[in-house]
Amino acid sequence: GRITAKVAPRSADHPLTFVTPEATVHVLGTRLELLAVAERTDVAVTEGKVRVTRTADEATADLGAAQFV
């Protein structure tokens, strides 16, 4: 599935969280696009910041504006 969202600023203690089979995405206030398909999750940030955690090994990546994984 695909979601495009504009999320109002949130505290680090209460992020909006998207969970897919491959990753968890914590949103602190941003514009982003998230695509989850078989064995793959893509995240693109338009503005703001998100943290992506890969399910397989719990590796994390902090993304800012114009970044994607």
Coordinates of C-alpha atoms in Angstrom, one line a residue:
G1 CA 0.0 0.0 0.0
R2 CA 0.9 3.6 -0.3
I3 CA 0.3 6.6 2.0
T4 CA 1.2 10.3 1.6
A5 CA 0.8 12.3 4.7
K6 CA 1.3 15.7 6.2
V7 CA 1.7 15.2 10.0
A8 CA 1.5 18.1 12.5
P9 CA 4.6 18.4 14.8
R10 CA 4.6 15.8 17.6
S11 CA 6.8 15.2 20.6
A12 CA 9.5 12.6 20.5
D13 CA 7.7 10.8 23.2
H14 CA 4.5 10.4 21.1
P15 CA 5.4 10.0 17.4
L16 CA 3.0 8.9 14.8
T17 CA 4.1 5.3 13.9
F18 CA 3.6 3.3 10.8
V19 CA 4.5 -0.4 10.9
T20 CA 5.1 -2.6 7.9
P21 CA 6.5 -6.1 7.8
E22 CA 10.0 -4.7 6.9
A23 CA 10.2 -1.5 8.9
T24 CA 8.8 0.8 11.6
V25 CA 8.6 4.5 10.7
H26 CA 8.4 7.1 13.6
V27 CA 7.1 10.5 12.4
L28 CA 7.7 13.7 14.4
G29 CA 6.0 16.1 12.1
T30 CA 6.7 16.0 8.4
R31 CA 5.5 15.5 4.9
L32 CA 6.3 12.0 3.7
E33 CA 5.4 9.2 1.3
L34 CA 5.5 5.6 2.4
L35 CA 5.2 2.7 0.1
A36 CA 5.0 -0.9 1.4
V37 CA 5.0 -3.8 -1.1
A38 CA 6.1 -7.4 -0.8
E39 CA 9.4 -7.5 1.1
R40 CA 10.1 -3.8 0.7
T41 CA 9.3 -0.5 2.4
D42 CA 10.3 2.9 0.8
V43 CA 10.1 6.2 2.7
A44 CA 10.6 9.6 1.1
V45 CA 10.6 12.7 3.2
T46 CA 9.5 16.1 1.7
E47 CA 10.0 18.1 4.9
G48 CA 10.6 17.4 8.6
K49 CA 12.2 14.3 10.0
V50 CA 11.4 10.6 10.4
R51 CA 13.3 7.6 11.9
V52 CA 13.1 4.3 10.0
T53 CA 13.9 1.1 11.8
R54 CA 14.5 -2.0 9.7
T55 CA 12.6 -5.0 11.2
A56 CA 15.2 -7.6 10.2
D57 CA 18.1 -6.2 12.2
E58 CA 16.7 -3.1 14.0
A59 CA 19.1 -0.8 12.1
T60 CA 17.9 2.7 12.1
A61 CA 18.2 5.7 9.8
D62 CA 17.1 9.3 10.5
L63 CA 15.8 11.0 7.4
G64 CA 15.4 14.7 6.7
A65 CA 13.9 16.7 3.9
A66 CA 14.7 15.4 0.4
Q67 CA 16.0 12.1 1.8
F68 CA 14.7 8.6 1.2
V69 CA 15.3 4.9 1.9

